[in-house]
PDB file of C-alpha atoms in Angstrom:
ATOM      1  CA  MET Z   1       0.000   0.000   0.000  1.00 82.00           C
ATOM      2  CA  LYS Z   2       1.199   3.524  -0.806  1.00 93.00           C
ATOM      3  CA  SER Z   3       2.102   5.955   1.974  1.00 97.00           C
ATOM      4  CA  ILE Z   4       0.447   9.139   3.139  1.00 98.00           C
ATOM      5  CA  VAL Z   5       3.331  11.622   3.071  1.00 98.00           C
ATOM      6  CA  CYS Z   6       2.905  14.691   5.293  1.00 98.00           C
ATOM      7  CA  PHE Z   7       5.151  17.698   4.729  1.00 98.00           C
ATOM      8  CA  GLY Z   8       5.732  20.701   6.973  1.00 98.00           C
ATOM      9  CA  GLU Z   9       6.314  21.509  10.594  1.00 97.00           C
ATOM     10  CA  ALA Z  10       6.752  19.399  13.702  1.00 97.00           C
ATOM     11  CA  LEU Z  11       7.006  21.415  16.895  1.00 95.00           C
ATOM     12  CA  ILE Z  12       6.569  21.338  20.641  1.00 93.00           C
ATOM     13  CA  ASP Z  13       3.184  22.313  22.068  1.00 87.00           C
ATOM     14  CA  PHE Z  14       3.483  23.515  25.656  1.00 89.00           C
ATOM     15  CA  LEU Z  15      -0.080  22.939  26.830  1.00 78.00           C
ATOM     16  CA  ALA Z  16      -1.428  24.856  29.815  1.00 74.00           C
ATOM     17  CA  SER Z  17      -1.977  22.576  32.792  1.00 75.00           C
ATOM     18  CA  PRO Z  18      -5.308  22.882  34.655  1.00 71.00           C
ATOM     19  CA  GLU Z  19      -3.235  22.924  37.845  1.00 78.00           C
ATOM     20  CA  ARG Z  20      -0.813  25.585  39.028  1.00 78.00           C
ATOM     21  CA  ALA Z  21       2.424  25.405  40.954  1.00 76.00           C
ATOM     22  CA  ALA Z  22       2.263  25.814  44.736  1.00 75.00           C
ATOM     23  CA  ASP Z  23       3.057  29.527  44.389  1.00 79.00           C
ATOM     24  CA  GLY Z  24       0.287  30.014  41.810  1.00 75.00           C
ATOM     25  CA  THR Z  25       2.586  30.066  38.780  1.00 78.00           C
ATOM     26  CA  PRO Z  26       0.979  28.660  35.585  1.00 75.00           C
ATOM     27  CA  MET Z  27       2.418  25.334  34.422  1.00 79.00           C
ATOM     28  CA  PHE Z  28       2.787  24.083  30.853  1.00 83.00           C
ATOM     29  CA  LEU Z  29       3.233  20.446  29.859  1.00 86.00           C
ATOM     30  CA  GLN Z  30       5.366  19.427  26.873  1.00 90.00           C
ATOM     31  CA  HIS Z  31       3.572  17.668  24.000  1.00 89.00           C
ATOM     32  CA  ALA Z  32       4.712  16.742  20.494  1.00 94.00           C
ATOM     33  CA  GLY Z  33       2.722  18.515  17.777  1.00 93.00           C
ATOM     34  CA  GLY Z  34       2.669  20.428  14.501  1.00 95.00           C
ATOM     35  CA  ALA Z  35      -0.249  20.026  12.089  1.00 96.00           C
ATOM     36  CA  PRO Z  36       1.362  17.877   9.329  1.00 98.00           C
ATOM     37  CA  ALA Z  37       3.144  15.761  11.933  1.00 98.00           C
ATOM     38  CA  ASN Z  38      -0.175  15.327  13.751  1.00 97.00           C
ATOM     39  CA  VAL Z  39      -1.776  14.027  10.560  1.00 98.00           C
ATOM     40  CA  ALA Z  40       1.066  11.538  10.068  1.00 98.00           C
ATOM     41  CA  VAL Z  41       0.588  10.349  13.653  1.00 98.00           C
ATOM     42  CA  ALA Z  42      -3.188  10.085  13.209  1.00 98.00           C
ATOM     43  CA  VAL Z  43      -2.621   7.866  10.166  1.00 98.00           C
ATOM     44  CA  ALA Z  44      -0.193   5.634  12.068  1.00 98.00           C
ATOM     45  CA  HIS Z  45      -2.613   5.273  15.005  1.00 98.00           C
ATOM     46  CA  LEU Z  46      -5.237   4.112  12.502  1.00 98.00           C
ATOM     47  CA  ASP Z  47      -2.883   1.394  11.210  1.00 97.00           C
ATOM     48  CA  GLY Z  48      -2.063   3.347   8.070  1.00 98.00           C
ATOM     49  CA  ARG Z  49       1.372   3.888   6.556  1.00 98.00           C
ATOM     50  CA  SER Z  50       2.660   7.456   6.899  1.00 98.00           C
ATOM     51  CA  GLU Z  51       5.856   9.419   6.402  1.00 98.00           C
ATOM     52  CA  PHE Z  52       6.670  12.788   7.908  1.00 98.00           C
ATOM     53  CA  VAL Z  53       8.915  15.049   5.843  1.00 98.00           C
ATOM     54  CA  GLY Z  54      10.425  18.208   7.310  1.00 98.00           C
ATOM     55  CA  MET Z  55      13.353  19.722   9.161  1.00 98.00           C
ATOM     56  CA  LEU Z  56      14.019  19.452  12.896  1.00 98.00           C
ATOM     57  CA  GLY Z  57      16.535  21.326  14.982  1.00 98.00           C
ATOM     58  CA  ALA Z  58      19.626  19.502  16.216  1.00 98.00           C
ATOM     59  CA  ASP Z  59      18.461  20.159  19.770  1.00 97.00           C
ATOM     60  CA  LEU Z  60      16.738  18.304  22.591  1.00 97.00           C
ATOM     61  CA  PHE Z  61      13.275  19.178  21.252  1.00 96.00           C
ATOM     62  CA  GLY Z  62      14.189  17.871  17.809  1.00 97.00           C
ATOM     63  CA  ASP Z  63      15.468  14.673  19.413  1.00 98.00           C
ATOM     64  CA  TYR Z  64      12.203  14.352  21.340  1.00 97.00           C
ATOM     65  CA  LEU Z  65      10.038  14.802  18.239  1.00 98.00           C
ATOM     66  CA  LEU Z  66      12.074  12.311  16.226  1.00 98.00           C
ATOM     67  CA  GLU Z  67      11.813   9.678  18.947  1.00 98.00           C
ATOM     68  CA  GLU Z  68       8.063  10.300  19.380  1.00 97.00           C
ATOM     69  CA  LEU Z  69       7.441   9.867  15.657  1.00 98.00           C
ATOM     70  CA  LYS Z  70       9.475   6.665  15.555  1.00 98.00           C
ATOM     71  CA  ALA Z  71       7.701   5.282  18.625  1.00 97.00           C
ATOM     72  CA  ILE Z  72       4.343   5.704  16.880  1.00 97.00           C
ATOM     73  CA  SER Z  73       5.662   4.025  13.697  1.00 98.00           C
ATOM     74  CA  VAL Z  74       5.583   7.162  11.564  1.00 98.00           C
ATOM     75  CA  GLY Z  75       8.214   6.983   8.832  1.00 98.00           C
ATOM     76  CA  THR Z  76      11.109   9.361   9.468  1.00 98.00           C
ATOM     77  CA  HIS Z  77      13.338   8.516   6.487  1.00 97.00           C
ATOM     78  CA  TYR Z  78      13.094  11.970   4.911  1.00 98.00           C
ATOM     79  CA  ILE Z  79      13.504  14.158   7.986  1.00 98.00           C
ATOM     80  CA  VAL Z  80      16.444  16.576   7.839  1.00 98.00           C
ATOM     81  CA  ARG Z  81      18.242  17.936  10.920  1.00 98.00           C
ATOM     82  CA  THR Z  82      19.930  21.325  11.246  1.00 98.00           C
ATOM     83  CA  ASP Z  83      21.909  23.277  13.819  1.00 97.00           C
ATOM     84  CA  ALA Z  84      21.163  26.575  12.041  1.00 98.00           C
ATOM     85  CA  ALA Z  85      17.937  27.113  14.005  1.00 97.00           C
ATOM     86  CA  LYS Z  86      16.053  25.607  16.927  1.00 96.00           C
ATOM     87  CA  THR Z  87      12.885  23.511  16.844  1.00 96.00           C
ATOM     88  CA  ALA Z  88       9.742  25.665  16.951  1.00 94.00           C
ATOM     89  CA  LEU Z  89       7.678  26.008  20.149  1.00 93.00           C
ATOM     90  CA  ALA Z  90       4.021  26.877  20.705  1.00 87.00           C
ATOM     91  CA  PHE Z  91       2.386  27.686  24.036  1.00 87.00           C
ATOM     92  CA  VAL Z  92      -1.290  26.718  24.078  1.00 77.00           C
ATOM     93  CA  ALA Z  93      -3.914  27.964  26.536  1.00 77.00           C
ATOM     94  CA  LEU Z  94      -7.383  26.401  26.724  1.00 67.00           C
ATOM     95  CA  ASP Z  95     -10.694  27.944  27.762  1.00 69.00           C
ATOM     96  CA  ALA Z  96     -13.502  26.138  29.603  1.00 58.00           C
ATOM     97  CA  HIS Z  97     -14.711  24.577  26.330  1.00 58.00           C
ATOM     98  CA  GLY Z  98     -11.286  23.344  25.252  1.00 55.00           C
ATOM     99  CA  GLU Z  99     -10.848  26.074  22.623  1.00 63.00           C
ATOM    100  CA  ARG Z 100      -7.267  27.173  22.030  1.00 58.00           C
ATOM    101  CA  SER Z 101      -5.222  30.323  21.984  1.00 71.00           C
ATOM    102  CA  PHE Z 102      -1.624  30.134  20.744  1.00 73.00           C
ATOM    103  CA  SER Z 103       1.644  31.928  21.409  1.00 83.00           C
ATOM    104  CA  PHE Z 104       4.251  30.866  18.846  1.00 86.00           C
ATOM    105  CA  TYR Z 105       8.042  30.977  19.079  1.00 85.00           C
ATOM    106  CA  ARG Z 106       8.717  30.857  15.339  1.00 90.00           C
ATOM    107  CA  PRO Z 107      10.590  32.262  13.401  1.00 87.00           C
ATOM    108  CA  PRO Z 108      13.414  31.586  13.497  1.00 90.00           C
ATOM    109  CA  ALA Z 109      12.778  27.851  13.496  1.00 96.00           C
ATOM    110  CA  ALA Z 110      14.303  24.774  11.918  1.00 97.00           C
ATOM    111  CA  ASP Z 111      11.214  23.769   9.929  1.00 97.00           C
ATOM    112  CA  LEU Z 112      11.408  27.029   7.939  1.00 98.00           C
ATOM    113  CA  LEU Z 113      14.850  26.078   6.599  1.00 98.00           C
ATOM    114  CA  PHE Z 114      13.654  23.119   4.504  1.00 98.00           C
ATOM    115  CA  ARG Z 115      14.398  23.752   0.809  1.00 98.00           C
ATOM    116  CA  PRO Z 116      13.370  21.984  -2.440  1.00 98.00           C
ATOM    117  CA  ALA Z 117      16.827  20.380  -2.613  1.00 98.00           C
ATOM    118  CA  HIS Z 118      16.129  18.552   0.652  1.00 98.00           C
ATOM    119  CA  PHE Z 119      13.366  16.449  -0.942  1.00 98.00           C
ATOM    120  CA  ARG Z 120      14.373  12.952  -2.026  1.00 97.00           C
ATOM    121  CA  SER Z 121      12.831  11.344  -5.088  1.00 97.00           C
ATOM    122  CA  GLU Z 122      12.009   8.142  -3.173  1.00 97.00           C
ATOM    123  CA  CYS Z 123       9.626  10.180  -1.024  1.00 96.00           C
ATOM    124  CA  PHE Z 124       7.380  10.910  -4.004  1.00 98.00           C
ATOM    125  CA  ALA Z 125       7.688   7.441  -5.497  1.00 97.00           C
ATOM    126  CA  GLN Z 126       6.066   5.918  -2.419  1.00 95.00           C
ATOM    127  CA  ALA Z 127       3.385   8.596  -1.939  1.00 97.00           C
ATOM    128  CA  GLY Z 128      -0.239   7.735  -2.596  1.00 98.00           C
ATOM    129  CA  ILE Z 129      -1.277  11.025  -0.978  1.00 98.00           C
ATOM    130  CA  PHE Z 130       0.886  14.093  -0.333  1.00 98.00           C
ATOM    131  CA  HIS Z 131      -0.482  16.357   2.406  1.00 98.00           C
ATOM    132  CA  VAL Z 132       0.483  19.895   3.447  1.00 98.00           C
ATOM    133  CA  CYS Z 133      -0.766  22.797   5.589  1.00 98.00           C
ATOM    134  CA  SER Z 134      -0.328  26.558   5.241  1.00 98.00           C
ATOM    135  CA  ASN Z 135       2.173  27.038   8.070  1.00 97.00           C
ATOM    136  CA  SER Z 136       4.897  26.116   5.581  1.00 98.00           C
ATOM    137  CA  LEU Z 137       3.888  29.065   3.395  1.00 98.00           C
ATOM    138  CA  THR Z 138       4.700  31.873   5.821  1.00 98.00           C
ATOM    139  CA  GLU Z 139       8.122  32.691   4.336  1.00 97.00           C
ATOM    140  CA  ALA Z 140       9.043  32.785   0.657  1.00 97.00           C
ATOM    141  CA  GLU Z 141      11.642  30.001   0.584  1.00 98.00           C
ATOM    142  CA  ILE Z 142       9.710  27.434   2.628  1.00 98.00           C
ATOM    143  CA  ALA Z 143       6.619  28.339   0.580  1.00 98.00           C
ATOM    144  CA  GLN Z 144       8.550  27.499  -2.579  1.00 98.00           C
ATOM    145  CA  ALA Z 145       9.575  24.161  -1.059  1.00 98.00           C
ATOM    146  CA  THR Z 146       5.922  23.408  -0.247  1.00 98.00           C
ATOM    147  CA  LEU Z 147       4.720  24.234  -3.754  1.00 98.00           C
ATOM    148  CA  ASP Z 148       7.630  22.273  -5.239  1.00 98.00           C
ATOM    149  CA  GLY Z 149       6.699  19.237  -3.139  1.00 98.00           C
ATOM    150  CA  MET Z 150       3.058  19.471  -4.221  1.00 98.00           C
ATOM    151  CA  ALA Z 151       4.059  19.674  -7.892  1.00 98.00           C
ATOM    152  CA  ARG Z 152       6.490  16.771  -7.639  1.00 98.00           C
ATOM    153  CA  ALA Z 153       3.919  14.634  -5.820  1.00 98.00           C
ATOM    154  CA  ARG Z 154       1.314  15.353  -8.494  1.00 97.00           C
ATOM    155  CA  ALA Z 155       3.827  14.502 -11.236  1.00 97.00           C
ATOM    156  CA  ALA Z 156       4.493  11.188  -9.480  1.00 97.00           C
ATOM    157  CA  GLY Z 157       0.763  10.371  -9.490  1.00 96.00           C
ATOM    158  CA  ALA Z 158      -0.064  11.154  -5.859  1.00 97.00           C
ATOM    159  CA  LEU Z 159      -3.311  12.765  -4.729  1.00 98.00           C
ATOM    160  CA  VAL Z 160      -2.473  16.191  -3.251  1.00 98.00           C
ATOM    161  CA  SER Z 161      -4.230  17.307  -0.064  1.00 98.00           C
ATOM    162  CA  ILE Z 162      -4.159  20.581   1.871  1.00 98.00           C
ATOM    163  CA  ASP Z 163      -5.638  21.531   5.236  1.00 98.00           C
ATOM    164  CA  LEU Z 164      -5.346  25.321   5.363  1.00 97.00           C
ATOM    165  CA  ASN Z 165      -4.860  25.306   9.173  1.00 96.00           C
ATOM    166  CA  LEU Z 166      -4.373  29.076   8.999  1.00 96.00           C
ATOM    167  CA  ARG Z 167      -2.472  30.677  11.884  1.00 94.00           C
ATOM    168  CA  LEU Z 168      -2.301  34.379  11.023  1.00 94.00           C
ATOM    169  CA  PRO Z 169       0.058  35.267  13.950  1.00 91.00           C
ATOM    170  CA  LEU Z 170       2.760  33.204  12.194  1.00 93.00           C
ATOM    171  CA  TRP Z 171       2.735  35.493   9.154  1.00 96.00           C
ATOM    172  CA  PRO Z 172       5.014  38.557   8.982  1.00 95.00           C
ATOM    173  CA  ARG Z 173       2.948  41.735   9.280  1.00 94.00           C
ATOM    174  CA  GLU Z 174       4.228  43.041   5.966  1.00 96.00           C
ATOM    175  CA  VAL Z 175       3.176  39.888   4.069  1.00 97.00           C
ATOM    176  CA  ASP Z 176      -0.344  39.399   2.698  1.00 96.00           C
ATOM    177  CA  PRO Z 177      -1.027  35.656   3.114  1.00 97.00           C
ATOM    178  CA  LEU Z 178      -3.652  35.479   0.381  1.00 96.00           C
ATOM    179  CA  PRO Z 179      -1.464  35.107  -2.756  1.00 96.00           C
ATOM    180  CA  ARG Z 180       0.533  32.204  -1.296  1.00 98.00           C
ATOM    181  CA  LEU Z 181      -2.571  30.587   0.184  1.00 98.00           C
ATOM    182  CA  TRP Z 182      -4.260  30.584  -3.206  1.00 97.00           C
ATOM    183  CA  GLN Z 183      -1.147  29.209  -4.909  1.00 98.00           C
ATOM    184  CA  ALA Z 184      -1.225  26.191  -2.611  1.00 98.00           C
ATOM    185  CA  LEU Z 185      -5.018  25.815  -2.676  1.00 98.00           C
ATOM    186  CA  ARG Z 186      -4.986  25.731  -6.484  1.00 98.00           C
ATOM    187  CA  ALA Z 187      -2.336  22.965  -6.404  1.00 98.00           C
ATOM    188  CA  ALA Z 188      -4.508  20.555  -4.370  1.00 98.00           C
ATOM    189  CA  ASP Z 189      -7.019  17.868  -5.328  1.00 98.00           C
ATOM    190  CA  LEU Z 190      -8.560  17.819  -1.843  1.00 98.00           C
ATOM    191  CA  VAL Z 191      -9.036  21.013   0.197  1.00 98.00           C
ATOM    192  CA  LYS Z 192     -10.016  20.959   3.864  1.00 98.00           C
ATOM    193  CA  LEU Z 193     -11.027  24.237   5.505  1.00 98.00           C
ATOM    194  CA  ALA Z 194     -12.354  25.198   8.895  1.00 97.00           C
ATOM    195  CA  ALA Z 195     -15.457  27.380   8.671  1.00 97.00           C
ATOM    196  CA  ASN Z 196     -13.545  30.440   9.904  1.00 96.00           C
ATOM    197  CA  GLU Z 197     -10.920  29.885   7.179  1.00 97.00           C
ATOM    198  CA  LEU Z 198     -13.606  29.789   4.489  1.00 97.00           C
ATOM    199  CA  HIS Z 199     -14.988  32.998   6.022  1.00 96.00           C
ATOM    200  CA  TYR Z 200     -11.506  34.584   5.844  1.00 96.00           C
ATOM    201  CA  LEU Z 201     -11.154  33.704   2.163  1.00 96.00           C
ATOM    202  CA  ALA Z 202     -14.714  34.851   1.446  1.00 95.00           C
ATOM    203  CA  GLU Z 203     -14.194  38.204   3.180  1.00 91.00           C
ATOM    204  CA  ARG Z 204     -11.031  38.846   1.182  1.00 76.00           C
ATOM    205  CA  ASP Z 205     -12.617  37.786  -2.103  1.00 69.00           C
ATOM    206  CA  ALA Z 206     -16.157  37.852  -3.449  1.00 80.00           C
ATOM    207  CA  GLY Z 207     -18.068  35.742  -0.951  1.00 92.00           C
ATOM    208  CA  GLU Z 208     -18.284  32.091   0.037  1.00 95.00           C
ATOM    209  CA  ARG Z 209     -19.900  30.787  -3.147  1.00 95.00           C
ATOM    210  CA  ALA Z 210     -17.307  32.519  -5.307  1.00 95.00           C
ATOM    211  CA  VAL Z 211     -14.498  31.030  -3.183  1.00 97.00           C
ATOM    212  CA  LEU Z 212     -15.925  27.511  -3.482  1.00 97.00           C
ATOM    213  CA  ASP Z 213     -16.383  27.891  -7.225  1.00 96.00           C
ATOM    214  CA  GLU Z 214     -12.796  29.077  -7.597  1.00 96.00           C
ATOM    215  CA  LEU Z 215     -11.446  26.213  -5.468  1.00 97.00           C
ATOM    216  CA  LEU Z 216     -13.406  23.635  -7.465  1.00 98.00           C
ATOM    217  CA  LYS Z 217     -11.795  24.756 -10.715  1.00 98.00           C
ATOM    218  CA  THR Z 218      -8.738  22.765  -9.584  1.00 98.00           C
ATOM    219  CA  ALA Z 219      -9.740  20.758  -6.492  1.00 98.00           C
ATOM    220  CA  GLN Z 220     -12.162  17.863  -6.781  1.00 98.00           C
ATOM    221  CA  VAL Z 221     -13.636  18.384  -3.306  1.00 98.00           C
ATOM    222  CA  VAL Z 222     -13.721  21.007  -0.565  1.00 98.00           C
ATOM    223  CA  VAL Z 223     -14.512  19.789   2.958  1.00 98.00           C
ATOM    224  CA  VAL Z 224     -15.507  22.351   5.597  1.00 98.00           C
ATOM    225  CA  THR Z 225     -15.490  21.535   9.321  1.00 97.00           C
ATOM    226  CA  ASP Z 226     -16.983  23.734  12.027  1.00 95.00           C
ATOM    227  CA  GLY Z 227     -16.326  22.354  15.517  1.00 90.00           C
ATOM    228  CA  ASP Z 228     -19.362  20.425  16.710  1.00 90.00           C
ATOM    229  CA  ALA Z 229     -21.502  21.647  13.791  1.00 94.00           C
ATOM    230  CA  ALA Z 230     -22.103  19.578  10.662  1.00 96.00           C
ATOM    231  CA  VAL Z 231     -19.291  18.757   8.243  1.00 97.00           C
ATOM    232  CA  ARG Z 232     -20.004  20.224   4.798  1.00 98.00           C
ATOM    233  CA  TRP Z 233     -18.627  19.031   1.486  1.00 98.00           C
ATOM    234  CA  HIS Z 234     -18.688  20.506  -2.004  1.00 98.00           C
ATOM    235  CA  THR Z 235     -17.716  18.907  -5.321  1.00 98.00           C
ATOM    236  CA  ARG Z 236     -18.104  19.991  -8.940  1.00 96.00           C
ATOM    237  CA  THR Z 237     -21.336  17.990  -9.205  1.00 94.00           C
ATOM    238  CA  GLY Z 238     -22.904  18.204  -5.749  1.00 95.00           C
ATOM    239  CA  GLU Z 239     -22.684  19.059  -2.088  1.00 97.00           C
ATOM    240  CA  GLY Z 240     -23.908  17.770   1.242  1.00 97.00           C
ATOM    241  CA  SER Z 241     -23.453  17.705   4.990  1.00 97.00           C
ATOM    242  CA  LEU Z 242     -22.893  15.220   7.781  1.00 95.00           C
ATOM    243  CA  PRO Z 243     -23.765  15.772  11.460  1.00 93.00           C
ATOM    244  CA  ALA Z 244     -20.903  15.765  13.939  1.00 91.00           C
ATOM    245  CA  PHE Z 245     -20.624  13.362  16.857  1.00 92.00           C
ATOM    246  CA  ALA Z 246     -21.743  14.688  20.246  1.00 88.00           C
ATOM    247  CA  VAL Z 247     -18.809  14.566  22.701  1.00 91.00           C
ATOM    248  CA  ARG Z 248     -17.498  16.662  25.579  1.00 91.00           C
ATOM    249  CA  ALA Z 249     -14.480  18.626  24.353  1.00 90.00           C
ATOM    250  CA  VAL Z 250     -11.527  19.228  26.671  1.00 87.00           C
ATOM    251  CA  ASP Z 251      -8.865  20.139  24.076  1.00 85.00           C
ATOM    252  CA  THR Z 252      -9.515  20.935  20.411  1.00 88.00           C
ATOM    253  CA  THR Z 253      -5.823  21.339  19.508  1.00 86.00           C
ATOM    254  CA  ALA Z 254      -5.550  18.414  17.090  1.00 92.00           C
ATOM    255  CA  ALA Z 255      -9.193  17.820  16.108  1.00 95.00           C
ATOM    256  CA  GLY Z 256      -8.781  18.961  12.506  1.00 96.00           C
ATOM    257  CA  ASP Z 257      -5.582  16.967  12.080  1.00 97.00           C
ATOM    258  CA  ALA Z 258      -7.273  13.817  13.377  1.00 98.00           C
ATOM    259  CA  PHE Z 259     -10.180  14.416  10.991  1.00 98.00           C
ATOM    260  CA  VAL Z 260      -7.795  14.779   8.049  1.00 98.00           C
ATOM    261  CA  GLY Z 261      -5.795  11.708   9.070  1.00 98.00           C
ATOM    262  CA  GLY Z 262      -8.968   9.630   9.218  1.00 98.00           C
ATOM    263  CA  MET Z 263     -10.163  10.919   5.858  1.00 98.00           C
ATOM    264  CA  LEU Z 264      -6.837  10.218   4.136  1.00 98.00           C
ATOM    265  CA  VAL Z 265      -6.604   6.724   5.622  1.00 98.00           C
ATOM    266  CA  GLN Z 266     -10.035   5.920   4.239  1.00 98.00           C
ATOM    267  CA  LEU Z 267      -9.025   7.155   0.798  1.00 98.00           C
ATOM    268  CA  ILE Z 268      -5.718   5.286   0.699  1.00 97.00           C
ATOM    269  CA  GLU Z 269      -7.406   2.066   1.864  1.00 97.00           C
ATOM    270  CA  ARG Z 270      -9.831   2.401  -1.043  1.00 97.00           C
ATOM    271  CA  LYS Z 271      -6.817   2.777  -3.366  1.00 95.00           C
ATOM    272  CA  VAL Z 272      -8.047   6.160  -4.524  1.00 95.00           C
ATOM    273  CA  THR Z 273      -5.934   7.778  -7.226  1.00 94.00           C
ATOM    274  CA  ILE Z 274      -6.374  11.078  -9.027  1.00 92.00           C
ATOM    275  CA  ALA Z 275      -8.162   9.219 -11.815  1.00 92.00           C
ATOM    276  CA  ARG Z 276     -10.487   7.373  -9.408  1.00 95.00           C
ATOM    277  CA  PHE Z 277     -11.180  10.217  -6.992  1.00 97.00           C
ATOM    278  CA  GLU Z 278     -14.093  11.740  -8.927  1.00 96.00           C
ATOM    279  CA  ALA Z 279     -15.877   8.384  -9.126  1.00 96.00           C
ATOM    280  CA  LEU Z 280     -15.608   7.921  -5.355  1.00 97.00           C
ATOM    281  CA  LEU Z 281     -16.977  11.408  -4.735  1.00 97.00           C
ATOM    282  CA  ARG Z 282     -19.976  10.675  -6.963  1.00 97.00           C
ATOM    283  CA  ASP Z 283     -20.705   7.599  -4.824  1.00 97.00           C
ATOM    284  CA  THR Z 284     -22.277   9.524  -1.942  1.00 95.00           C
ATOM    285  CA  THR Z 285     -22.745   6.403   0.182  1.00 96.00           C
ATOM    286  CA  THR Z 286     -19.022   5.624   0.132  1.00 97.00           C
ATOM    287  CA  TRP Z 287     -18.027   9.289   0.485  1.00 98.00           C
ATOM    288  CA  THR Z 288     -20.310   9.611   3.530  1.00 96.00           C
ATOM    289  CA  GLN Z 289     -18.609   6.575   5.080  1.00 96.00           C
ATOM    290  CA  VAL Z 290     -15.232   8.254   4.544  1.00 98.00           C
ATOM    291  CA  LEU Z 291     -16.407  11.464   6.232  1.00 98.00           C
ATOM    292  CA  ARG Z 292     -18.139   9.647   9.097  1.00 97.00           C
ATOM    293  CA  PHE Z 293     -14.922   7.821   9.904  1.00 98.00           C
ATOM    294  CA  ALA Z 294     -13.018  11.117   9.767  1.00 98.00           C
ATOM    295  CA  ALA Z 295     -15.588  12.847  11.977  1.00 97.00           C
ATOM    296  CA  ALA Z 296     -15.321  10.064  14.558  1.00 97.00           C
ATOM    297  CA  CYS Z 297     -11.530  10.531  14.623  1.00 97.00           C
ATOM    298  CA  GLY Z 298     -11.915  14.242  15.256  1.00 96.00           C
ATOM    299  CA  ALA Z 299     -14.573  13.726  17.919  1.00 95.00           C
ATOM    300  CA  LEU Z 300     -12.494  11.275  19.933  1.00 96.00           C
ATOM    301  CA  THR Z 301      -9.433  13.511  19.763  1.00 96.00           C
ATOM    302  CA  VAL Z 302     -11.126  16.506  21.436  1.00 94.00           C
ATOM    303  CA  THR Z 303     -11.931  14.384  24.496  1.00 94.00           C
ATOM    304  CA  ARG Z 304      -8.200  14.183  25.358  1.00 91.00           C
ATOM    305  CA  HIS Z 305      -5.345  16.578  25.945  1.00 85.00           C
ATOM    306  CA  GLY Z 306      -2.421  16.972  23.577  1.00 84.00           C
ATOM    307  CA  ALA Z 307      -1.855  16.262  19.902  1.00 90.00           C
ATOM    308  CA  PHE Z 308       0.153  13.069  19.227  1.00 95.00           C
ATOM    309  CA  ALA Z 309      -1.150  11.599  22.482  1.00 91.00           C
ATOM    310  CA  ALA Z 310      -4.782  12.420  21.682  1.00 94.00           C
ATOM    311  CA  MET Z 311      -5.041  10.517  18.390  1.00 97.00           C
ATOM    312  CA  PRO Z 312      -7.472   7.581  18.510  1.00 97.00           C
ATOM    313  CA  THR Z 313      -6.805   4.011  17.470  1.00 98.00           C
ATOM    314  CA  ARG Z 314      -8.834   2.262  14.791  1.00 98.00           C
ATOM    315  CA  ALA Z 315     -10.542   0.123  17.447  1.00 97.00           C
ATOM    316  CA  GLU Z 316     -11.673   3.256  19.301  1.00 97.00           C
ATOM    317  CA  VAL Z 317     -13.010   4.826  16.114  1.00 97.00           C
ATOM    318  CA  GLU Z 318     -14.876   1.676  15.129  1.00 96.00           C
ATOM    319  CA  ALA Z 319     -16.386   1.430  18.614  1.00 95.00           C
ATOM    320  CA  LEU Z 320     -17.681   5.012  18.389  1.00 95.00           C
ATOM    321  CA  LEU Z 321     -19.076   4.386  14.920  1.00 95.00           C
ATOM    322  CA  ALA Z 322     -20.858   1.299  16.186  1.00 92.00           C
ATOM    323  CA  GLN Z 323     -22.451   2.941  19.216  1.00 87.00           C
ATOM    324  CA  ASP Z 324     -23.180   6.431  17.906  1.00 66.00           C
ATOM    325  CA  GLN Z 325     -25.455   6.705  14.888  1.00 56.00           C
ATOM    326  CA  PRO Z 326     -25.633  10.352  13.842  1.00 50.00           C
ATOM    327  CA  GLN Z 327     -28.548  11.641  11.761  1.00 43.00           C
ATOM    328  CA  ARG Z 328     -28.567  10.704   8.105  1.00 38.00           C
ATOM    329  CA  ALA Z 329     -26.308  12.872   6.000  1.00 37.00           C
ATOM    330  CA  SER Z 330     -27.952  15.259   3.544  1.00 39.00           C
ATOM    331  CA  ALA Z 331     -26.824  15.571  -0.044  1.00 37.00           C
TER     332      ALA Z 331
END
């Protein structure tokens, strides 16, 4: 079976502890994270084959991330190490509903130093799906590496996936994110957006419908998630929605990444290629099964703290699917 290759950042999430030190000082607990790395981990937890591609610092945090990825059976063959910058850090605070606020220590960071020359051809030869996020678009050179990877993956026959995962505080104030975002969005076969990201694109352009129409000129499907609201999907020939699973959220940090990991695992297990993707999307029964599995992955993840550590196993997902029958999807 082909691999799901995830390119971009791996970093350390310092997650706010619900407890404080004896003197009242806030405490933060170290967790492995980074959106593309989270997706690779989600795939591995679901018994899929994944590779993470990116650059880690030659520091203790880079060592920790590498060992965590290996321990979860994520492929690490194409990771590059550098002593030119440190591994990125993110401090994450949670409100009473598990919603996040971030404080990033990036740039400078090792993941931003990955260049097109660091890719190895074997990486693309084994890729059934090549997945990226927008955090590797924030600076010109790493953006070029991302777009180069997407083009090389497509040329090798891989399905190209993007989860926008937009974090505006990571972008330099003098840089308008929109041109680079659209470059990457137009290079993908599968686009996953959060509802607030679709709203951001719609505000900057000509409205939601115009954004979806523009995306579907190149992508075959756009999937829109919105927390505990219904998952929406749009293709060139139809659209629909699927109710979310009702769970109690304690940490939403990696919910979208778990959703994407579940969705990509379902596609790779069905041996979906670029040529076969449209036919699967037209089969709304099968496509609904793919999204239900993905939604169950996301739902289970928000019931736990952390990112890597929060990803569900296949047995847990199948148990939730068996016991929780959401309303029938609309199409």
